[in-house]
Amino acid sequence: MCGIVGYTGPKEAYPVIIKGLKRLEYRGYDSTGVALLDGSLKVYKKKGRVAELEDALVGKDLHGHTGIGHTRWATHGEPSDVNAHPHQSSSGKLAMIHNGIIENYVQLKQDLINKGYRFKSETDTEVLLNFIEEIKNNNHCSLEEAVRVALKRVTGAYVILLLNTEEPDTIIAARKGSPLVIGIGKNEHFLGSDASPMLEYTKEVVYVNDYELAIVKPDELILKNLGNEKITPYVQKLDIELAAIEKGGYDHFMLKEIFEQPQTIFDCLRGRLDTIGETITMSGIQQYADQIMKANRIVMIACGTSWHAGLVAEYIFEELCRINVEVEYASEFRYRNPVIHPGDVIIAISQSGETADTLVAIENAKAQGAIILGVVNVVGSSIARTSHGGAYTHAGPEIGVASTKAFTAQLAVLTMIALKIAHNKGTIDQERYVHLLNELSEVPSKVATALKLKDQIRILAEKYKDARDFLYLGRGYNFPVALEGALKLKEISYIHAEGYPAAEMKHGPIALVDKDLPVVVVATKDAYHHKVVSNIQEIKARKGKVIAVISEGDSATAAMCDDVIMVPEADEIVAPMISVVPLQLLAYYIGVAKDYDVDKPRNLAKSVTVE
Ligand code: F6R
C-alpha cells in the first residue's frame, strides 16, 4: 500500500518520478505528490490520482535532478491535499515520503507537541519526520544518524525516503516491513516500491532488507544496518520486460491479465511438468520433500484470493497426499498464539510476496521451528526471501488490483507440489498420477477455450448488472471457486456478493432467494455434481435466477438454469483453474458496464503492506 519512487542522477527527476508513480498507482491512488531538489526544495501534492497532479503542475517549476514521489492509500487521515505526501519538516529543510504505519505515533506526537511542534496533517508520517528533525537538531548530527536513532524508537512498518536541502543530491532511505528496490544506473540511482519505475533504465537492482538504511547519491550507494555497519549490496538482475507492465492493446490490465492465463499457466508448468518422463521437477520443494511427506500437518497461510487458492489446495493435498491441511487467514493466525510444532510445514501463498500479515505470520512460525515454503509471484519479494524454500508462480507482473492470473498460477503450482509429494509418498497410484499430469498439461488450452466465452459473458453482464446482490455456490473443489467469484464481483462492481458451499445454502442464505437474486452456481462435472444439481432445483423452486458454470455437453443441467456458461470438462482436481475464468470475466464486464475503474477499484490497493 502506497507507492514510493525516488531518483538521483543527471536526468530531470520529475518525468522519471511521474512515470514511476503511474506504474505504482496500483498500490494506492487517493492522493499523490512529488518533492524536487534544485538548490531549494519544491513540494507539490494533491488529493486524487497521478494524472490529476500532472495536470495541476503544468507550467510549474519542476526542475531538479534529485526527487521523490508518492501515491497514497490512506491510513492515518482522510485523502486530502494536506495529508498527501511528501511532508515537510517544521524547518522546511526536510521532505519525506512513507509507506507503512508508525504504531507509536500518538506518543511521539504528544512529546513533540510538548516541545512546541505544530502539525499540518493528521498523518503518522509528519510525526516521524519531525521526530527525525528534532533528533538531528538536538544531537547536532547528520540526517543519516538522526534517521538511525529515530528508527530504533519507532514501532510499526515503514519504507521512508528523505530529501535534505543540505545534501542536494542525496536520498536517505530505510525499510522495515514494506518493500524497497534500488536500481543502479550509470551515475544514477532509482528507488521504488517495486522495480517497475526503473525497468527502462536498468536491469541491476538491490532489494533492501528490513532494518537497513541506504544513502543514495548519483554515483554511490551505501547500505548500512541500524548499528551503522556497512553492508555489501547484493546486486540482482531483473528479468521483467517493459511490455509485461503495459496494457498491450487491452482496455484494462485486468482484462489483459485474464487473457494471459493460458500463457501464464503454461509458463508456470514449463520446465517442471514432464508428461513424457512422468516427473515434476521443483528444486525449491524437492529439498524439503522428506519433511513435507512426514509432516503431521500443512498450514496454508494467505489473504484474500491467495487464501482461496489455499482452500483449493487443502482439498487437493488431503485427497492426494493424505496429509492434514489447515488453511488460515494470515491476519488471524499471527495474533492467535497458534500451536506450532517443529517440523510443521507452512505454505505461504502470496502474489505480491509483501502482504504484511502473511509475512509476519510466517516469521512467527519460522521462529518456532516450522518449515516455511513460499508460493509467491514476485521474485525477490519479502515472503520469498523469508521462506526456506518454495516455488515461484511465474505469472509475470499483475497490475490490475483484482487478482486473476496470479490465482490460477498459484493453483498450478500447488497442484504440482501435491502431485509430487503424493507420488513420492505413494498415496497416489501411477495411473491416476499420469492422468493428472496430462490433465494439468491440458489446462492452458482449456482456459484458452473458456476465454472464447467473453462475448457471451459480456451479454450476461449487461443482463445482470443492476442486481443488488449475488449468491455464488459450489461444492468440493468448486466451493473456493464460488468464494473467489463472489470476491471478484464485490471488488470490481461494488455489488454485494456472497460465496457459500452449495449445501450450506439451506442453513440460512436460501432465505435471500427470490426472483431478483442471481445465483451463480459452479456445477462442472465432478463427484458431487448430482448434489449441486439438487441445489439448483432448490433455487429454481424459489424463483431464483440461476447462472450456472457447467461442463460442455451437460444439456440436462443446462435445461434447468436461466443462463449457462459451458467450459471444457476437466478432472475435478484441475477444474478450478478453468471454472474460475468465466467468473473473472463476469465480474470484469459487470464492472465495465457500470462504468467503474476496474483496474483501480475504490478503497483497494494491490499490495497490502499494512496490517
Ligand atoms: C483480490 C486480491 C486480494 C489479494 C490479497 C493477498 O483480488 O487481490 O484479496 O489476494 O490482498 O495478496 P497477496 O496475494 O499479494 O498476498
XYZ file of C-alpha atoms and ligand atoms in Angstrom:
627
model
C 0.000 0.000 0.000
C 1.321 3.384 -1.096
C 3.852 3.557 -3.881
C 7.168 5.326 -3.467
C 9.617 6.471 -6.146
C 12.955 8.250 -5.974
C 15.615 9.387 -8.409
C 19.048 10.978 -8.169
C 21.321 11.457 -11.158
C 21.883 13.573 -14.277
C 18.303 13.320 -15.622
C 15.474 15.651 -14.724
C 13.888 13.787 -11.805
C 10.263 14.841 -12.360
C 9.470 12.846 -15.552
C 11.132 9.718 -14.090
C 9.120 10.094 -10.894
C 5.756 10.781 -12.553
C 6.137 7.803 -14.895
C 7.161 5.638 -11.957
C 4.188 6.776 -9.896
C 1.797 5.846 -12.701
C 3.227 2.346 -12.651
C 2.899 2.113 -8.892
C -0.613 3.528 -8.732
C -1.966 0.016 -8.220
C -0.562 0.308 -4.675
C -2.851 3.201 -3.749
C -4.414 6.086 -5.606
C -6.171 8.519 -3.304
C -3.565 11.284 -3.321
C -0.159 11.882 -4.798
C 2.834 14.197 -4.609
C 6.444 14.916 -5.525
C 9.367 16.751 -3.937
C 12.223 18.038 -6.100
C 15.587 19.352 -5.012
C 17.236 22.032 -7.054
C 19.074 24.199 -4.541
C 15.679 24.782 -2.991
C 13.074 22.186 -2.090
C 9.843 22.175 -4.111
C 6.912 20.106 -2.866
C 3.746 19.608 -4.911
C 0.943 17.347 -3.740
C -2.762 16.916 -4.025
C -5.731 14.661 -3.458
C -6.516 12.469 -6.463
C -4.630 10.388 -8.968
C -1.221 10.907 -10.523
C -2.702 12.241 -13.776
C -4.559 14.940 -11.821
C -1.339 16.066 -10.148
C 0.398 16.081 -13.515
C -2.319 18.345 -14.970
C -2.119 20.663 -11.983
C 1.656 21.021 -12.354
C 1.692 22.224 -15.968
C 3.700 25.461 -16.052
C 5.209 25.000 -12.574
C 8.945 24.906 -11.836
C 9.678 21.188 -11.999
C 13.421 21.390 -12.317
C 15.632 19.184 -10.160
C 17.953 16.197 -10.502
C 17.001 14.608 -7.213
C 13.432 13.897 -6.229
C 10.917 11.646 -4.535
C 7.266 10.859 -5.281
C 4.395 9.113 -3.534
C 0.999 7.679 -4.404
C -1.074 7.127 -1.288
C -3.528 4.654 0.177
C -4.740 6.491 3.257
C -4.175 5.013 6.709
C -3.934 7.983 9.097
C -6.029 10.908 7.928
C -8.505 11.098 5.065
C -7.320 11.565 1.468
C -6.700 15.315 1.159
C -4.129 17.761 -0.193
C -2.670 18.304 3.234
C -2.420 14.610 4.172
C -0.815 13.742 0.821
C 2.928 13.023 0.838
C 5.663 14.308 0.691
C 5.557 16.007 4.056
C 7.938 18.770 5.019
C 9.583 19.137 8.403
C 8.947 22.139 10.621
C 12.108 23.871 9.391
C 11.122 23.217 5.781
C 14.544 21.660 5.142
C 13.493 18.011 5.008
C 10.885 16.264 2.877
C 9.769 12.694 3.396
C 7.516 10.033 1.885
C 6.440 6.933 3.738
C 4.760 3.609 3.045
C 3.625 1.833 6.202
C 2.266 2.653 9.641
C 4.070 4.130 12.639
C 2.213 2.491 15.506
C 3.555 4.637 18.376
C 2.984 7.925 16.576
C 0.444 9.219 19.119
C 3.025 9.161 21.905
C 5.734 10.644 19.676
C 3.350 13.356 18.501
C 2.432 14.336 22.040
C 6.108 14.590 23.014
C 6.764 16.804 20.003
C 3.703 18.982 20.714
C 5.007 19.431 24.263
C 8.250 20.685 22.730
C 6.365 23.235 20.651
C 5.932 21.405 17.332
C 2.744 22.050 15.359
C 1.383 19.665 12.751
C -0.349 20.461 9.490
C -1.596 16.970 8.658
C -3.175 14.080 10.546
C -0.526 11.644 9.345
C 1.890 9.465 11.278
C 4.439 10.366 8.582
C 4.659 14.034 9.537
C 5.215 12.921 13.140
C 8.108 10.625 12.209
C 9.654 13.335 10.026
C 9.617 15.927 12.784
C 10.863 13.364 15.252
C 13.858 12.818 12.951
C 14.403 16.570 12.622
C 14.194 17.015 16.382
C 16.902 14.365 16.909
C 19.054 15.925 14.173
C 18.837 19.384 15.758
C 19.245 18.176 19.326
C 22.176 15.857 18.661
C 23.786 18.147 16.051
C 24.194 15.069 13.897
C 23.811 14.162 10.232
C 20.404 13.273 8.815
C 21.604 9.704 8.366
C 22.456 9.446 12.064
C 19.164 11.054 13.091
C 17.221 8.553 10.970
C 19.087 5.683 12.571
C 18.364 6.931 16.091
C 14.716 7.649 15.291
C 14.052 4.267 13.718
C 15.273 2.488 16.831
C 12.478 4.238 18.710
C 9.554 3.671 16.355
C 7.361 0.614 16.139
C 5.451 -0.334 13.028
C 6.283 -0.751 9.375
C 7.902 1.658 7.010
C 9.764 2.472 3.914
C 10.855 6.096 4.059
C 12.667 8.276 1.536
C 14.048 11.615 2.712
C 15.416 14.689 0.979
C 17.526 17.259 2.787
C 18.268 20.711 1.385
C 21.736 20.483 2.961
C 22.640 17.427 0.831
C 21.040 18.249 -2.522
C 21.943 15.077 -4.455
C 21.280 12.550 -1.683
C 18.267 10.427 -0.807
C 18.237 8.678 2.555
C 16.074 5.549 2.544
C 15.221 2.932 5.140
C 12.902 -0.022 5.389
C 11.198 -2.333 7.804
C 8.280 -4.419 6.622
C 7.463 -2.508 3.415
C 9.319 -3.140 0.162
C 12.161 -1.071 -1.308
C 14.094 -1.725 -4.506
C 17.080 0.373 -5.617
C 18.020 0.360 -9.301
C 21.628 1.005 -10.227
C 22.232 3.053 -13.376
C 25.266 4.827 -14.771
C 25.935 7.622 -12.274
C 22.302 7.494 -11.239
C 20.045 5.573 -8.872
C 16.343 4.807 -8.915
C 14.221 3.840 -5.930
C 10.818 2.194 -5.954
C 8.318 0.062 -4.074
C 8.940 -2.419 -6.850
C 11.152 -2.471 -9.919
C 8.540 -1.155 -12.366
C 9.613 2.542 -12.210
C 13.155 1.654 -13.296
C 12.607 -1.016 -15.937
C 13.626 1.046 -18.963
C 16.740 2.429 -17.252
C 18.455 -0.535 -15.600
C 18.266 -4.249 -15.044
C 20.517 -4.179 -11.964
C 18.718 -3.875 -8.668
C 19.259 -4.255 -4.953
C 16.379 -5.410 -2.731
C 16.855 -3.583 0.569
C 16.244 -5.715 3.662
C 14.478 -4.866 6.896
C 16.442 -2.672 9.304
C 18.713 -1.448 6.520
C 19.385 2.170 5.687
C 20.574 3.388 2.280
C 22.460 6.572 1.493
C 21.848 7.055 -2.195
C 23.815 9.526 -4.346
C 24.138 9.569 -8.140
C 27.468 7.730 -8.118
C 27.304 5.917 -4.796
C 25.028 3.539 -2.921
C 25.916 2.889 0.706
C 23.906 0.325 2.646
C 24.136 0.135 6.422
C 22.349 -1.602 9.231
C 20.881 0.354 12.129
C 24.127 -0.277 14.028
C 25.935 1.890 11.430
C 27.856 -1.057 9.950
C 28.275 -1.125 6.191
C 26.627 -3.954 4.252
C 27.704 -5.017 0.772
C 24.721 -4.531 -1.547
C 23.642 -7.766 -3.238
C 23.017 -6.789 -6.853
C 20.485 -8.901 -8.748
C 19.489 -8.978 -12.415
C 15.857 -8.213 -13.274
C 14.184 -10.460 -15.806
C 10.995 -8.411 -16.326
C 10.461 -6.736 -19.693
C 8.731 -3.390 -20.114
C 5.948 -4.973 -22.205
C 4.912 -7.024 -19.187
C 3.783 -3.903 -17.354
C 1.961 -2.267 -20.267
C -1.638 -2.842 -21.358
C -0.673 -4.198 -24.777
C -3.849 -3.068 -26.551
C -6.321 -4.221 -23.887
C -8.731 -1.722 -22.322
C -7.635 -2.680 -18.824
C -4.824 -4.564 -17.123
C -7.426 -6.847 -15.565
C -8.661 -7.978 -18.991
C -5.111 -8.390 -20.265
C -4.236 -10.485 -17.235
C -7.350 -12.662 -17.571
C -6.394 -13.281 -21.202
C -2.766 -14.005 -20.347
C -3.771 -17.057 -18.318
C -3.208 -19.743 -20.954
C 0.355 -18.429 -21.254
C 0.962 -17.803 -17.549
C -0.253 -21.262 -16.544
C 1.908 -22.709 -19.316
C 4.914 -20.696 -18.062
C 4.271 -21.978 -14.590
C 4.234 -25.614 -15.729
C 7.120 -25.217 -18.172
C 10.334 -26.908 -17.126
C 8.561 -28.516 -14.176
C 5.863 -30.781 -15.527
C 7.120 -33.541 -17.817
C 4.286 -35.733 -19.059
C 6.652 -37.936 -21.086
C 9.174 -38.585 -18.322
C 6.231 -38.622 -15.854
C 8.044 -36.296 -13.466
C 7.592 -32.984 -11.705
C 10.776 -31.028 -11.063
C 10.649 -28.341 -8.393
C 14.005 -27.890 -6.738
C 12.743 -25.493 -4.051
C 10.277 -28.185 -2.981
C 12.491 -31.215 -3.537
C 14.880 -30.077 -0.780
C 12.008 -30.270 1.712
C 10.173 -33.246 0.216
C 11.025 -35.556 3.134
C 9.821 -33.069 5.715
C 6.608 -32.455 3.775
C 5.924 -36.173 3.443
C 6.479 -36.701 7.166
C 4.582 -33.592 8.243
C 1.675 -34.136 10.619
C 0.010 -31.192 9.047
C 0.457 -28.496 6.479
C -0.800 -24.999 7.232
C -1.599 -22.767 4.279
C -1.346 -19.088 5.232
C -2.621 -16.338 2.962
C -5.097 -13.491 2.488
C -7.895 -12.798 0.010
C -7.648 -14.510 -3.345
C -4.462 -16.279 -2.294
C -6.392 -17.697 0.675
C -8.933 -19.085 -1.796
C -6.076 -20.797 -3.641
C -5.085 -22.300 -0.292
C -8.611 -23.667 0.166
C -8.500 -25.428 -3.197
C -5.070 -26.781 -2.252
C -6.455 -28.116 1.038
C -8.838 -30.351 -0.881
C -6.088 -31.436 -3.284
C -3.432 -32.176 -0.646
C -5.793 -34.079 1.611
C -7.115 -36.107 -1.314
C -3.794 -36.888 -2.970
C -1.217 -36.757 -0.156
C -3.361 -37.807 2.809
C -1.843 -35.051 4.945
C -3.981 -32.959 7.259
C -4.191 -29.406 5.912
C -5.390 -26.257 7.618
C -5.968 -23.009 5.774
C -5.505 -19.862 7.803
C -6.137 -16.177 7.284
C -2.714 -14.702 7.950
C -4.212 -11.830 9.951
C -5.876 -14.253 12.390
C -3.041 -16.739 12.549
C -0.426 -14.144 13.510
C -2.337 -12.897 16.543
C -3.812 -16.167 17.762
C -0.869 -17.803 19.504
C -1.249 -20.874 17.282
C 0.242 -24.205 18.293
C 3.222 -24.836 16.038
C 5.431 -27.889 16.316
C 8.929 -28.037 14.873
C 8.506 -29.821 11.565
C 5.113 -28.344 10.795
C 5.096 -27.249 7.186
C 3.716 -23.817 6.430
C 2.894 -22.881 2.855
C 2.629 -19.106 2.455
C 0.701 -18.127 -0.665
C 1.078 -14.581 -1.947
C 1.061 -12.832 -5.293
C 2.960 -9.763 -4.127
C 5.147 -11.503 -1.584
C 4.749 -8.366 0.521
C 1.417 -8.805 2.320
C 2.223 -7.648 5.848
C 0.035 -10.154 7.701
C 1.317 -13.123 5.715
C 4.905 -12.010 6.175
C 4.653 -11.621 9.947
C 2.687 -14.869 10.283
C 5.478 -16.836 8.611
C 8.190 -15.021 10.536
C 6.460 -16.076 13.773
C 6.054 -19.672 12.596
C 9.650 -19.791 11.401
C 10.870 -18.641 14.804
C 9.009 -21.600 16.323
C 10.732 -24.129 14.085
C 8.247 -24.553 11.233
C 9.421 -25.122 7.692
C 8.235 -22.263 5.502
C 7.567 -22.768 1.812
C 6.539 -19.788 -0.271
C 4.259 -19.908 -3.304
C 4.943 -16.389 -4.479
C 4.719 -14.446 -7.725
C 7.083 -11.532 -7.208
C 10.682 -12.666 -7.418
C 12.889 -11.361 -4.616
C 9.921 -10.223 -2.518
C 9.964 -10.345 1.285
C 7.891 -13.528 1.635
C 10.045 -15.280 -0.963
C 13.160 -14.282 0.927
C 11.794 -15.227 4.318
C 10.761 -18.715 3.157
C 13.115 -21.683 3.418
C 12.074 -22.966 0.021
C 9.073 -22.990 -2.289
C 8.216 -22.222 -5.874
C 7.591 -19.061 -7.834
C 4.355 -18.867 -9.810
C 5.949 -17.122 -12.825
C 2.729 -15.303 -13.736
C 4.572 -12.047 -14.519
C 3.634 -8.657 -13.074
C -0.027 -8.479 -12.040
C -1.100 -4.846 -12.140
C -4.915 -4.963 -12.087
C -5.827 -4.653 -8.415
C -8.129 -7.675 -8.589
C -6.021 -10.798 -8.702
C -6.696 -13.118 -11.654
C -3.709 -14.735 -13.344
C -1.880 -14.992 -10.009
C -4.731 -17.175 -8.670
C -4.612 -19.714 -11.494
C -0.809 -19.808 -11.354
C -0.973 -20.435 -7.594
C -3.338 -23.334 -8.251
C -0.989 -24.741 -10.900
C 1.986 -24.607 -8.512
C 0.073 -26.032 -5.562
C -1.306 -28.863 -7.691
C 2.201 -29.736 -8.860
C 3.507 -29.742 -5.289
C 0.663 -32.023 -4.170
C 1.222 -34.389 -7.077
C 4.938 -34.529 -6.441
C 4.516 -35.263 -2.741
C 1.735 -37.793 -3.332
C 3.893 -39.619 -5.857
C 6.948 -39.647 -3.552
C 4.788 -40.763 -0.653
C 2.956 -43.431 -2.610
C -0.502 -42.106 -1.816
C -1.451 -41.885 -5.486
C -1.367 -44.790 -7.924
C 0.671 -44.457 -11.104
C -2.339 -44.425 -13.388
C -4.054 -41.536 -11.580
C -0.723 -39.706 -11.271
C -0.076 -39.898 -15.011
C -3.703 -38.985 -15.741
C -3.403 -35.862 -13.576
C -0.071 -34.868 -15.136
C -1.812 -34.955 -18.505
C -4.861 -33.122 -17.193
C -2.600 -30.407 -15.817
C -0.753 -30.046 -19.097
C -4.078 -29.509 -20.880
C -5.224 -26.689 -18.600
C -3.700 -23.843 -20.686
C -5.591 -24.886 -23.819
C -8.836 -25.423 -21.879
C -8.501 -21.958 -20.314
C -7.982 -20.578 -23.845
C -11.258 -22.249 -24.857
C -13.052 -20.801 -21.832
C -11.829 -17.324 -22.791
C -13.719 -17.599 -26.077
C -16.876 -17.149 -23.983
C -16.110 -13.492 -23.465
C -18.842 -12.126 -25.758
C -21.468 -14.372 -24.206
C -20.382 -13.273 -20.738
C -20.451 -9.619 -21.728
C -24.119 -10.044 -22.676
C -24.816 -11.774 -19.350
C -23.109 -8.888 -17.576
C -25.498 -6.417 -19.221
C -28.433 -8.578 -18.175
C -27.471 -8.843 -14.500
C -25.502 -5.650 -13.871
C -28.312 -3.965 -11.936
C -28.784 -6.765 -9.418
C -28.286 -5.620 -5.845
C -26.899 -8.899 -4.510
C -25.459 -12.096 -5.915
C -25.014 -15.523 -4.375
C -22.195 -17.818 -5.551
C -22.390 -21.525 -4.791
C -20.130 -24.509 -5.341
C -19.203 -27.790 -3.717
C -15.888 -29.532 -3.132
C -13.150 -28.119 -5.340
C -15.633 -25.623 -6.733
C -16.564 -24.150 -3.345
C -13.434 -21.947 -3.180
C -14.096 -21.012 -6.806
C -17.511 -19.704 -5.718
C -15.820 -17.674 -2.981
C -13.369 -16.282 -5.496
C -16.133 -15.391 -7.977
C -18.007 -13.510 -5.255
C -14.870 -11.657 -4.167
C -14.125 -10.591 -7.738
C -17.663 -9.234 -8.177
C -17.555 -7.309 -4.895
C -14.205 -5.730 -5.670
C -14.864 -4.697 -9.240
C -18.565 -3.903 -9.428
C -19.344 -2.974 -5.788
C -22.281 -5.415 -5.846
C -22.782 -7.317 -2.629
C -21.948 -10.963 -3.305
C -21.545 -13.952 -1.031
C -19.925 -17.273 -1.714
C -21.161 -20.400 0.041
C -20.742 -24.152 -0.109
C -23.852 -25.112 -2.087
C -25.229 -27.383 0.647
C -24.816 -24.692 3.285
C -27.469 -22.658 1.472
C -30.221 -24.429 3.363
C -28.751 -23.292 6.660
C -29.521 -19.646 6.078
C -28.761 -17.995 2.740
C -31.711 -19.638 0.998
C -33.857 -17.065 2.800
C -32.412 -14.494 0.383
C -33.527 -16.319 -2.735
C -36.303 -14.652 -4.716
C -36.925 -13.723 -8.337
C -34.458 -10.847 -8.135
C -31.473 -12.776 -6.820
C -28.959 -14.064 -9.379
C -27.294 -17.216 -8.071
C -24.093 -18.251 -9.801
C -23.610 -21.984 -9.355
C -20.293 -23.587 -10.243
C -21.535 -27.000 -11.293
C -18.918 -28.588 -13.525
C -18.869 -32.397 -13.701
C -17.306 -33.874 -10.563
C -18.048 -36.357 -7.821
C -20.689 -34.083 -6.292
C -22.335 -32.976 -9.490
C -25.718 -34.610 -8.815
C -25.782 -32.915 -5.396
C -25.190 -29.472 -6.867
C -27.916 -30.139 -9.398
C -30.323 -30.684 -6.473
C -29.256 -27.308 -5.082
C -30.011 -25.706 -8.445
C -33.510 -27.214 -8.283
C -33.994 -25.773 -4.812
C -33.124 -22.305 -6.060
C -35.384 -22.635 -9.082
C -38.253 -23.768 -6.846
C -37.921 -20.386 -5.095
C -37.793 -18.481 -8.392
C -34.111 -17.531 -8.053
C -32.205 -16.836 -11.264
C -29.539 -19.485 -11.833
C -26.437 -18.730 -13.868
C -24.503 -21.990 -13.944
C -20.956 -22.736 -14.965
C -21.226 -26.275 -16.284
C -19.185 -28.736 -18.315
C -19.518 -28.703 -22.088
C -22.296 -31.019 -23.263
C -24.174 -31.105 -19.924
C -27.535 -30.371 -21.536
C -29.508 -31.887 -18.642
C -28.222 -29.276 -16.175
C -28.413 -26.548 -18.808
C -32.159 -27.153 -19.179
C -32.784 -26.228 -15.519
C -30.897 -22.937 -15.497
C -31.688 -19.422 -16.644
C -28.261 -18.975 -18.156
C -25.360 -21.331 -18.617
C -21.677 -20.899 -19.294
C -20.150 -24.091 -20.672
C -16.457 -24.722 -20.025
C -14.304 -27.657 -21.169
C -14.618 -30.722 -18.961
C -11.584 -31.493 -16.786
C -10.652 -33.650 -13.829
C -12.061 -32.066 -10.671
C -8.542 -31.507 -9.299
C -7.620 -29.103 -12.102
C -11.152 -27.841 -12.886
C -10.965 -24.713 -10.626
C -8.312 -23.205 -12.915
C -10.853 -23.361 -15.732
C -14.171 -22.709 -13.973
C -12.884 -19.519 -12.322
C -12.202 -17.877 -15.704
C -15.840 -17.080 -16.625
C -16.365 -15.702 -13.106
C -13.402 -13.349 -13.568
C -14.873 -12.235 -16.901
C -18.354 -11.772 -15.420
C -17.019 -9.514 -12.665
C -14.918 -7.610 -15.184
C -17.746 -6.981 -17.651
C -20.229 -6.008 -14.928
C -17.667 -3.510 -13.596
C -17.137 -2.118 -17.098
C -20.899 -1.997 -17.775
C -21.308 0.068 -14.604
C -18.509 2.346 -15.812
C -16.217 1.673 -12.883
C -12.427 1.821 -12.939
C -11.885 -1.925 -12.795
C -8.111 -1.667 -12.545
C -8.298 0.605 -9.527
C -11.429 -0.207 -7.551
C -12.332 2.184 -4.762
C -10.707 1.767 -1.351
C -8.451 -1.057 -2.509
C -4.749 -1.323 -3.145
C -2.814 -4.126 -4.708
C -0.157 -4.815 -2.183
C -1.384 -4.750 1.403
C 1.795 -3.839 3.226
C -0.009 -2.579 6.307
C -1.897 -4.900 8.622
C -8.288 -9.913 -4.539
C -6.929 -9.607 -4.160
C -6.574 -9.672 -2.723
C -5.211 -10.371 -2.558
C -4.765 -10.315 -1.100
C -3.470 -11.049 -0.879
O -8.483 -9.758 -5.906
O -6.110 -9.293 -4.970
O -7.552 -10.316 -1.987
O -5.327 -11.688 -2.992
O -4.601 -8.972 -0.721
O -2.434 -10.506 -1.622
P -1.129 -11.313 -1.936
O -1.505 -12.484 -2.757
O -0.265 -10.343 -2.687
O -0.538 -11.719 -0.627
